[in-house]
Amino acid sequence: MTPRRAATGEFSFATPAGWFAIDLPATPADAGRLADQVAVTHPELAGQGEALAGMLTTLAEATEAVGAVGAYGALFGASGVALPATLLVSIQPMGPYSLDEMGRELSGADHEIARMFDLPAGRTVRIERLIEPSATGEGRRPVSFTVIYLTEVPGRGQVVVLTFGTPALALADQLRAAFHLIACSLLINPAGQVQPPVGSGPPGRAEAH
């Protein structure tokens, strides 16, 4: 596990070997350029430009939707094809809602998919879903296995949100365990208000000590 630090006084978590930090793409048009940069930084991903670009395009769309402050990714082989797994990190205000109510809202009609438990970082809700995006002009996108962890920052009216996703449904059991391992490593500094890192880059550029 590689420790990642959001920023001094905020939160940190660890990622398994093979996961890498990603600059948040501002638009889908940035995906190709960023894919080339990732391949240069991580030579082991050479030859995976198409898979990387697809992953980054999805991240660009999701980043705006969730207000992400950081992103991570990994590529896994499934039936001879490289498929991505991604992690988007965001910080959300709770407003007038309890953690349980936020979990129910994200669960939609199927409230049974929300699970509440305690992690080292604090009280957490976990939502697991299969999401089928709407068809686009380029055809229907694959179903995504999505797992969301919302961890309450005690006394501050905020949650740290870890949103994991992958189209590698055949590896769901393996990746479910990896997602949970990352979530269990989350640590939140108890002093001061949690704030997103400055800028659009990922929160884990520096090693935590």
mmCIF file of N, CA, C and O in Angstrom, residues 1-8 10-22 42 44 71-74 87 89 182 185-187 202-209:
data_model
loop_
_atom_site.group_PDB
_atom_site.id
_atom_site.type_symbol
_atom_site.label_atom_id
_atom_site.label_comp_id
_atom_site.label_asym_id
_atom_site.label_seq_id
_atom_site.Cartn_x
_atom_site.Cartn_y
_atom_site.Cartn_z
ATOM 1 N N MET A 1 0.848 -1.202 0.000
ATOM 2 C CA MET A 1 0.000 0.000 0.000
ATOM 3 C C MET A 1 0.878 1.246 0.000
ATOM 4 O O MET A 1 1.832 1.338 0.765
ATOM 5 N N THR A 2 0.564 2.190 -0.873
ATOM 6 C CA THR A 2 1.298 3.446 -0.958
ATOM 7 C C THR A 2 0.492 4.541 -0.280
ATOM 8 O O THR A 2 -0.655 4.783 -0.645
ATOM 9 N N PRO A 3 1.074 5.212 0.739
ATOM 10 C CA PRO A 3 0.318 6.267 1.404
ATOM 11 C C PRO A 3 0.147 7.477 0.503
ATOM 12 O O PRO A 3 1.035 7.848 -0.235
ATOM 13 N N ARG A 4 -1.027 8.092 0.546
ATOM 14 C CA ARG A 4 -1.310 9.308 -0.218
ATOM 15 C C ARG A 4 -1.749 10.391 0.756
ATOM 16 O O ARG A 4 -2.468 10.113 1.704
ATOM 17 N N ARG A 5 -1.359 11.608 0.502
ATOM 18 C CA ARG A 5 -1.749 12.699 1.387
ATOM 19 C C ARG A 5 -2.520 13.735 0.601
ATOM 20 O O ARG A 5 -2.077 14.173 -0.458
ATOM 21 N N ALA A 6 -3.682 14.123 1.118
ATOM 22 C CA ALA A 6 -4.485 15.132 0.424
ATOM 23 C C ALA A 6 -3.803 16.484 0.497
ATOM 24 O O ALA A 6 -3.587 17.153 -0.492
ATOM 25 N N ALA A 7 -3.478 16.913 1.663
ATOM 26 C CA ALA A 7 -2.763 18.157 1.919
ATOM 27 C C ALA A 7 -2.596 18.226 3.419
ATOM 28 O O ALA A 7 -3.309 17.579 4.172
ATOM 29 N N THR A 8 -1.628 19.031 3.862
ATOM 30 C CA THR A 8 -1.365 19.112 5.291
ATOM 31 C C THR A 8 -2.633 19.464 6.056
ATOM 32 O O THR A 8 -3.314 20.424 5.731
ATOM 33 N N GLU A 10 -5.435 17.701 6.350
ATOM 34 C CA GLU A 10 -6.699 17.288 5.756
ATOM 35 C C GLU A 10 -6.947 15.799 5.979
ATOM 36 O O GLU A 10 -7.315 15.390 7.060
ATOM 37 N N PHE A 11 -6.743 14.975 4.970
ATOM 38 C CA PHE A 11 -6.974 13.550 5.127
ATOM 39 C C PHE A 11 -5.964 12.784 4.286
ATOM 40 O O PHE A 11 -5.331 13.316 3.387
ATOM 41 N N SER A 12 -5.812 11.512 4.611
ATOM 42 C CA SER A 12 -4.880 10.680 3.870
ATOM 43 C C SER A 12 -5.459 9.282 3.747
ATOM 44 O O SER A 12 -6.338 8.882 4.504
ATOM 45 N N PHE A 13 -4.963 8.540 2.749
ATOM 46 C CA PHE A 13 -5.348 7.146 2.573
ATOM 47 C C PHE A 13 -4.243 6.465 1.774
ATOM 48 O O PHE A 13 -3.347 7.132 1.232
ATOM 49 N N ALA A 14 -4.285 5.154 1.714
ATOM 50 C CA ALA A 14 -3.253 4.390 1.018
ATOM 51 C C ALA A 14 -3.868 3.660 -0.174
ATOM 52 O O ALA A 14 -5.042 3.279 -0.144
ATOM 53 N N THR A 15 -3.070 3.493 -1.238
ATOM 54 C CA THR A 15 -3.525 2.750 -2.408
ATOM 55 C C THR A 15 -2.610 1.557 -2.649
ATOM 56 O O THR A 15 -1.407 1.634 -2.408
ATOM 57 N N PRO A 16 -3.154 0.437 -3.129
ATOM 58 C CA PRO A 16 -2.329 -0.745 -3.407
ATOM 59 C C PRO A 16 -1.361 -0.496 -4.558
ATOM 60 O O PRO A 16 -1.514 0.455 -5.331
ATOM 61 N N ALA A 17 -0.380 -1.364 -4.680
ATOM 62 C CA ALA A 17 0.557 -1.295 -5.805
ATOM 63 C C ALA A 17 -0.228 -1.381 -7.108
ATOM 64 O O ALA A 17 -1.202 -2.137 -7.221
ATOM 65 N N GLY A 18 0.194 -0.592 -8.093
ATOM 66 C CA GLY A 18 -0.475 -0.584 -9.386
ATOM 67 C C GLY A 18 -1.456 0.563 -9.569
ATOM 68 O O GLY A 18 -1.861 0.859 -10.690
ATOM 69 N N TRP A 19 -1.833 1.219 -8.469
ATOM 70 C CA TRP A 19 -2.688 2.393 -8.572
ATOM 71 C C TRP A 19 -1.818 3.636 -8.728
ATOM 72 O O TRP A 19 -0.723 3.710 -8.182
ATOM 73 N N PHE A 20 -2.290 4.615 -9.483
ATOM 74 C CA PHE A 20 -1.504 5.816 -9.737
ATOM 75 C C PHE A 20 -2.393 7.049 -9.653
ATOM 76 O O PHE A 20 -3.591 7.006 -9.931
ATOM 77 N N ALA A 21 -1.781 8.166 -9.237
ATOM 78 C CA ALA A 21 -2.495 9.438 -9.171
ATOM 79 C C ALA A 21 -2.698 9.986 -10.570
ATOM 80 O O ALA A 21 -1.873 9.810 -11.463
ATOM 81 N N ILE A 22 -3.818 10.676 -10.769
ATOM 82 C CA ILE A 22 -4.171 11.219 -12.078
ATOM 83 C C ILE A 22 -4.523 12.689 -11.923
ATOM 84 O O ILE A 22 -5.311 13.059 -11.045
ATOM 85 N N HIS A 42 4.422 6.284 -16.067
ATOM 86 C CA HIS A 42 4.305 4.883 -15.644
ATOM 87 C C HIS A 42 4.579 3.986 -16.854
ATOM 88 O O HIS A 42 3.644 3.568 -17.552
ATOM 89 N N GLU A 44 5.122 0.999 -17.251
ATOM 90 C CA GLU A 44 4.462 -0.301 -17.261
ATOM 91 C C GLU A 44 3.102 -0.246 -17.954
ATOM 92 O O GLU A 44 2.513 -1.287 -18.298
ATOM 93 N N ALA A 71 -8.063 12.187 -8.039
ATOM 94 C CA ALA A 71 -8.414 10.983 -8.782
ATOM 95 C C ALA A 71 -7.245 10.018 -8.827
ATOM 96 O O ALA A 71 -6.079 10.429 -8.869
ATOM 97 N N TYR A 72 -7.581 8.732 -8.830
ATOM 98 C CA TYR A 72 -6.592 7.654 -8.931
ATOM 99 C C TYR A 72 -7.132 6.601 -9.873
ATOM 100 O O TYR A 72 -8.353 6.492 -10.085
ATOM 101 N N GLY A 73 -6.241 5.806 -10.449
ATOM 102 C CA GLY A 73 -6.677 4.764 -11.364
ATOM 103 C C GLY A 73 -5.742 3.581 -11.368
ATOM 104 O O GLY A 73 -4.621 3.641 -10.846
ATOM 105 N N ALA A 74 -6.222 2.505 -11.957
ATOM 106 C CA ALA A 74 -5.428 1.296 -12.148
ATOM 107 C C ALA A 74 -6.027 0.557 -13.330
ATOM 108 O O ALA A 74 -7.205 0.749 -13.665
ATOM 109 N N LEU A 87 -10.843 5.843 -8.814
ATOM 110 C CA LEU A 87 -11.245 6.391 -7.518
ATOM 111 C C LEU A 87 -11.309 7.903 -7.642
ATOM 112 O O LEU A 87 -10.329 8.543 -8.019
ATOM 113 N N VAL A 89 -12.131 11.322 -5.372
ATOM 114 C CA VAL A 89 -12.198 11.778 -3.989
ATOM 115 C C VAL A 89 -12.858 13.152 -3.968
ATOM 116 O O VAL A 89 -12.467 14.049 -4.728
ATOM 117 N N ILE A 182 -8.693 0.284 0.609
ATOM 118 C CA ILE A 182 -8.365 1.702 0.495
ATOM 119 C C ILE A 182 -9.222 2.515 1.464
ATOM 120 O O ILE A 182 -8.716 3.389 2.184
ATOM 121 N N SER A 185 -8.156 2.477 5.011
ATOM 122 C CA SER A 185 -6.916 3.199 5.318
ATOM 123 C C SER A 185 -7.124 4.696 5.478
ATOM 124 O O SER A 185 -6.199 5.419 5.846
ATOM 125 N N LEU A 186 -8.343 5.183 5.207
ATOM 126 C CA LEU A 186 -8.623 6.612 5.297
ATOM 127 C C LEU A 186 -8.418 7.113 6.721
ATOM 128 O O LEU A 186 -8.913 6.530 7.682
ATOM 129 N N LEU A 187 -7.687 8.205 6.846
ATOM 130 C CA LEU A 187 -7.476 8.872 8.121
ATOM 131 C C LEU A 187 -7.791 10.350 7.953
ATOM 132 O O LEU A 187 -7.418 10.956 6.942
ATOM 133 N N PRO A 202 -4.346 15.919 -8.286
ATOM 134 C CA PRO A 202 -4.800 14.933 -7.329
ATOM 135 C C PRO A 202 -4.262 15.207 -5.939
ATOM 136 O O PRO A 202 -3.259 15.905 -5.790
ATOM 137 N N PRO A 203 -4.908 14.652 -4.894
ATOM 138 C CA PRO A 203 -4.484 14.969 -3.538
ATOM 139 C C PRO A 203 -3.290 14.180 -3.069
ATOM 140 O O PRO A 203 -2.843 14.389 -1.972
ATOM 141 N N GLY A 204 -2.774 13.280 -3.887
ATOM 142 C CA GLY A 204 -1.738 12.410 -3.368
ATOM 143 C C GLY A 204 -0.384 12.571 -3.994
ATOM 144 O O GLY A 204 0.348 11.624 -4.209
ATOM 145 N N ARG A 205 0.006 13.777 -4.313
ATOM 146 C CA ARG A 205 1.300 13.956 -4.954
ATOM 147 C C ARG A 205 2.440 13.778 -3.960
ATOM 148 O O ARG A 205 3.542 13.427 -4.338
ATOM 149 N N ALA A 206 2.192 14.017 -2.701
ATOM 150 C CA ALA A 206 3.242 13.872 -1.699
ATOM 151 C C ALA A 206 3.016 12.611 -0.876
ATOM 152 O O ALA A 206 1.888 12.208 -0.648
ATOM 153 N N GLU A 207 4.080 11.985 -0.461
ATOM 154 C CA GLU A 207 3.978 10.822 0.405
ATOM 155 C C GLU A 207 3.650 11.262 1.819
ATOM 156 O O GLU A 207 4.205 12.233 2.324
ATOM 157 N N ALA A 208 2.719 10.570 2.440
ATOM 158 C CA ALA A 208 2.416 10.844 3.847
ATOM 159 C C ALA A 208 3.447 10.189 4.721
ATOM 160 O O ALA A 208 3.959 9.122 4.415
ATOM 161 N N HIS A 209 3.742 10.788 5.836
ATOM 162 C CA HIS A 209 4.749 10.248 6.759
ATOM 163 C C HIS A 209 4.104 9.996 8.112
ATOM 164 O O HIS A 209 3.171 10.673 8.477
#
